[in-house]
Backbone as a printed PyTorch tensor [residue, N CA C, xyz], in Angstrom:
tensor([[[ 41.8330, 128.3150,  95.3040],
         [ 41.8350, 129.4460,  96.1970],
         [ 43.1040, 130.2460,  95.9380]],

        [[ 42.9580, 131.5540,  95.7870],
         [ 44.1370, 132.4090,  95.6460],
         [ 44.2220, 133.2730,  96.9070]],

        [[ 45.3620, 133.1910,  97.5800],
         [ 45.5570, 133.9140,  98.8340],
         [ 47.0200, 134.3290,  98.9840]],

        [[ 47.2360, 135.3790,  99.7520],
         [ 48.6130, 135.7840, 100.0810],
         [ 49.1760, 134.9550, 101.2330]],

        [[ 48.3050, 134.3130, 101.9740],
         [ 48.6990, 133.5440, 103.1560],
         [ 49.4240, 132.2670, 102.7270]],

        [[ 50.7320, 132.2340, 102.8990],
         [ 51.5560, 131.0980, 102.4750],
         [ 51.2650, 129.8370, 103.2990]],

        [[ 50.6000, 129.9600, 104.4310],
         [ 50.2790, 128.8130, 105.2800],
         [ 48.8610, 128.2920, 105.0670]],

        [[ 48.1060, 128.9250, 104.1950],
         [ 46.7170, 128.5250, 103.9710],
         [ 46.6710, 127.1710, 103.2770]],

        [[ 45.8320, 126.2760, 103.7780],
         [ 45.6780, 124.9300, 103.2060],
         [ 44.1890, 124.6160, 103.0700]],

        [[ 43.8580, 123.7920, 102.0950],
         [ 42.4990, 123.2860, 101.9450],
         [ 42.5760, 121.7730, 101.7990]],

        [[ 41.5510, 121.0710, 102.2690],
         [ 41.5540, 119.6090, 102.1780],
         [ 41.2430, 119.1410, 100.7660]],

        [[ 40.2720, 119.7810, 100.1300],
         [ 39.8840, 119.4000,  98.7720],
         [ 39.9340, 120.6410,  97.9040]],

        [[ 41.0140, 120.8140,  97.1900],
         [ 41.1550, 121.9800,  96.3300],
         [ 42.6130, 122.3230,  96.1450]],

        [[ 42.8490, 123.4600,  95.5690],
         [ 44.2020, 123.9100,  95.2590],
         [ 44.3880, 125.3370,  95.7620]],

        [[ 45.5900, 125.6520,  96.1850],
         [ 45.9020, 126.9780,  96.7000],
         [ 46.9750, 127.6030,  95.8180]],

        [[ 46.7500, 128.8570,  95.4270],
         [ 47.7150, 129.6180,  94.6300],
         [ 47.9810, 130.9350,  95.3310]],

        [[ 49.1850, 131.4550,  95.1200],
         [ 49.5690, 132.6950,  95.7920],
         [ 49.7230, 133.8610,  94.8340]],

        [[ 49.4940, 133.6170,  93.5520],
         [ 49.5350, 134.7040,  92.5780],
         [ 48.7930, 134.2720,  91.3220]],

        [[ 48.3950, 135.2540,  90.5310],
         [ 47.6190, 134.9880,  89.3330],
         [ 48.4040, 134.2170,  88.2630]],

        [[ 49.6810, 134.5130,  88.0160],
         [ 50.4060, 133.7340,  87.0040],
         [ 50.4770, 132.2390,  87.3050]],

        [[ 50.6650, 131.8590,  88.5690],
         [ 50.7350, 130.4270,  88.8800],
         [ 49.3630, 129.7680,  88.7140]],

        [[ 48.3000, 130.4690,  89.0440],
         [ 46.9510, 129.9560,  88.8250],
         [ 46.6820, 129.7820,  87.3300]],

        [[ 47.0210, 130.7940,  86.5430],
         [ 46.7990, 130.7360,  85.0910],
         [ 47.6050, 129.6130,  84.4550]],

        [[ 48.8380, 129.4360,  84.8870],
         [ 49.6870, 128.3680,  84.3560],
         [ 49.0790, 127.0010,  84.6630]],

        [[ 48.6360, 126.8010,  85.8840],
         [ 48.0160, 125.5400,  86.2840],
         [ 46.7540, 125.2780,  85.4700]],

        [[ 45.9120, 126.2930,  85.3190],
         [ 44.6580, 126.1410,  84.5740],
         [ 44.9290, 125.8020,  83.1120]],

        [[ 45.9500, 126.4070,  82.5460],
         [ 46.3030, 126.1280,  81.1550],
         [ 46.8060, 124.6910,  80.9960]],

        [[ 47.6310, 124.2440,  81.9230],
         [ 48.1330, 122.8640,  81.8720],
         [ 46.9990, 121.8540,  82.0180]],

        [[ 45.9910, 122.1870,  82.8240],
         [ 44.8370, 121.3080,  83.0280],
         [ 43.8110, 121.4420,  81.9000]],

        [[ 44.0570, 122.3900,  81.0010],
         [ 43.1550, 122.6600,  79.8650],
         [ 41.7350, 122.9790,  80.3330]],

        [[ 41.6600, 123.7780,  81.3930],
         [ 40.3540, 124.1720,  81.9100],
         [ 39.6930, 125.1520,  80.9520]],

        [[ 38.4310, 124.9640,  80.7270],
         [ 37.6870, 125.8590,  79.8450],
         [ 37.1350, 127.0640,  80.5860]],

        [[ 36.9440, 126.9320,  81.9030],
         [ 36.3010, 127.9940,  82.6530],
         [ 36.8580, 128.0680,  84.0650]],

        [[ 37.0760, 129.2760,  84.5350],
         [ 37.4710, 129.5320,  85.9210],
         [ 36.4810, 130.5520,  86.4720]],

        [[ 35.9570, 130.2960,  87.6540],
         [ 35.0390, 131.2340,  88.2870],
         [ 35.8070, 132.0630,  89.3030]],

        [[ 35.5500, 133.3520,  89.2860],
         [ 36.2200, 134.2780,  90.1890],
         [ 35.2090, 134.7510,  91.2240]],

        [[ 35.5060, 134.4580,  92.4690],
         [ 34.6920, 134.9440,  93.5770],
         [ 35.6720, 135.6620,  94.4890]],

        [[ 35.5510, 136.9340,  94.5460],
         [ 36.6330, 137.6090,  95.2160],
         [ 36.1940, 138.6080,  96.2440]],

        [[ 37.1630, 139.3990,  96.4120],
         [ 37.0140, 140.6720,  97.0510],
         [ 37.5010, 141.6570,  96.0040]],

        [[ 37.5490, 142.9010,  96.3840],
         [ 37.9180, 143.9570,  95.4370],
         [ 39.2430, 143.6820,  94.7340]],

        [[ 40.2610, 143.2730,  95.4650],
         [ 41.5860, 143.0710,  94.8600],
         [ 41.5930, 141.9180,  93.8570]],

        [[ 40.9170, 140.8350,  94.1830],
         [ 40.8380, 139.6940,  93.2660],
         [ 40.1360, 140.1080,  91.9800]],

        [[ 39.0320, 140.8400,  92.0960],
         [ 38.3440, 141.3110,  90.8950],
         [ 39.2320, 142.2420,  90.0790]],

        [[ 39.9210, 143.1320,  90.7310],
         [ 40.7920, 144.0830,  90.0290],
         [ 41.8890, 143.3390,  89.2570]],

        [[ 42.4370, 142.2860,  89.8590],
         [ 43.4850, 141.5030,  89.1970],
         [ 42.9730, 140.7190,  87.9970]],

        [[ 41.7520, 140.2060,  88.0930],
         [ 41.2650, 139.2820,  87.0670],
         [ 40.4150, 139.9180,  85.9710]],

        [[ 39.8150, 141.0610,  86.2100],
         [ 38.9500, 141.6850,  85.2100],
         [ 39.5970, 141.8260,  83.8310]],

        [[ 40.8610, 142.2030,  83.7330],
         [ 41.4450, 142.3610,  82.3920],
         [ 41.5180, 141.0610,  81.5830]],

        [[ 41.3730, 139.9310,  82.2180],
         [ 41.5270, 138.6390,  81.5430],
         [ 40.2070, 137.9340,  81.2590]],

        [[ 39.1050, 138.5240,  81.6700],
         [ 37.8110, 137.8590,  81.5210],
         [ 37.3340, 137.8650,  80.0720]],

        [[ 36.7390, 136.7480,  79.6700],
         [ 36.0850, 136.6970,  78.3680],
         [ 34.5670, 136.7210,  78.5460]],

        [[ 34.1120, 136.4820,  79.7560],
         [ 32.6930, 136.5010,  80.0670],
         [ 32.5380, 137.0200,  81.4900]],

        [[ 31.4660, 137.7590,  81.7270],
         [ 31.2820, 138.3980,  83.0170],
         [ 29.8290, 138.1630,  83.4540]],

        [[ 29.6410, 137.3510,  84.4780],
         [ 28.3280, 137.1200,  85.0730],
         [ 28.3440, 137.7680,  86.4480]],

        [[ 27.3300, 138.5450,  86.7370],
         [ 27.3580, 139.2890,  87.9940],
         [ 26.0790, 139.0700,  88.7680]],

        [[ 26.2400, 138.9320,  90.0620],
         [ 25.0830, 138.9310,  90.9520],
         [ 25.1990, 140.1680,  91.8260]],

        [[ 24.0900, 140.5990,  92.3570],
         [ 24.1060, 141.8190,  93.1510],
         [ 23.3490, 141.5810,  94.4490]],

        [[ 23.9140, 142.0540,  95.5370],
         [ 23.2970, 141.9400,  96.8460],
         [ 22.6350, 143.2790,  97.1810]],

        [[ 21.4040, 143.2300,  97.6090],
         [ 20.6870, 144.4360,  97.9850],
         [ 21.1350, 144.8490,  99.3900]],

        [[ 22.0960, 145.7520,  99.4530],
         [ 22.6710, 146.1850, 100.7320],
         [ 22.9130, 147.6770, 100.6710]],

        [[ 22.4720, 148.3790, 101.6840],
         [ 22.6600, 149.8210, 101.7290],
         [ 23.2040, 150.2060, 103.1010]],

        [[ 24.4510, 149.8270, 103.3500],
         [ 25.0650, 150.1080, 104.6370],
         [ 26.5180, 150.4850, 104.4530]],

        [[ 27.2590, 150.5630, 105.5270],
         [ 28.6590, 150.9460, 105.4350],
         [ 29.4800, 149.8910, 104.6860]],

        [[ 30.4910, 150.3600, 103.9840],
         [ 31.3880, 149.4640, 103.2430],
         [ 32.7560, 150.1160, 103.1260]],

        [[ 33.7800, 149.2890, 102.9800],
         [ 35.1330, 149.8370, 102.8210],
         [ 35.7830, 149.3740, 101.5230]],

        [[ 35.0510, 148.6370, 100.6920],
         [ 35.5740, 148.1900,  99.4140],
         [ 34.4230, 148.1140,  98.4100]],

        [[ 34.7630, 148.3180,  97.1450],
         [ 33.7610, 148.3270,  96.0800],
         [ 34.2800, 147.5660,  94.8730]],

        [[ 33.3370, 147.1200,  94.0560],
         [ 33.7080, 146.4580,  92.8150],
         [ 34.4130, 147.4940,  91.9380]],

        [[ 35.5330, 147.1230,  91.3140],
         [ 36.2790, 148.0890,  90.4890],
         [ 35.4720, 148.5550,  89.2800]],

        [[ 35.8490, 149.7110,  88.7440],
         [ 35.2300, 150.2140,  87.5230],
         [ 35.4020, 149.1810,  86.4260]],

        [[ 34.3690, 148.9820,  85.6300],
         [ 34.4270, 147.9980,  84.5630],
         [ 33.8070, 148.5590,  83.3000]],

        [[ 34.5420, 148.4790,  82.2050],
         [ 34.0450, 148.9210,  80.9010],
         [ 33.9270, 147.6950,  80.0130]],

        [[ 32.7360, 147.4710,  79.4570],
         [ 32.5680, 146.3010,  78.5880],
         [ 32.9270, 146.6360,  77.1540]]])
């Protein structure tokens, strides 16, 4: 989990407060894949580093205050 909340805790998992610390941990663990489930800011931060992009879409036509960032493949 990546969050700005320094007090956020999870029982089973890991918490990171910035992308470099997450990337460093993943590299040390030799992880082959990381899944990004975000909000707009998380996607904006991680899109430049993706090697693969799988997307799902929700059929919703109502008010919103955030959108998926522009993406060029």
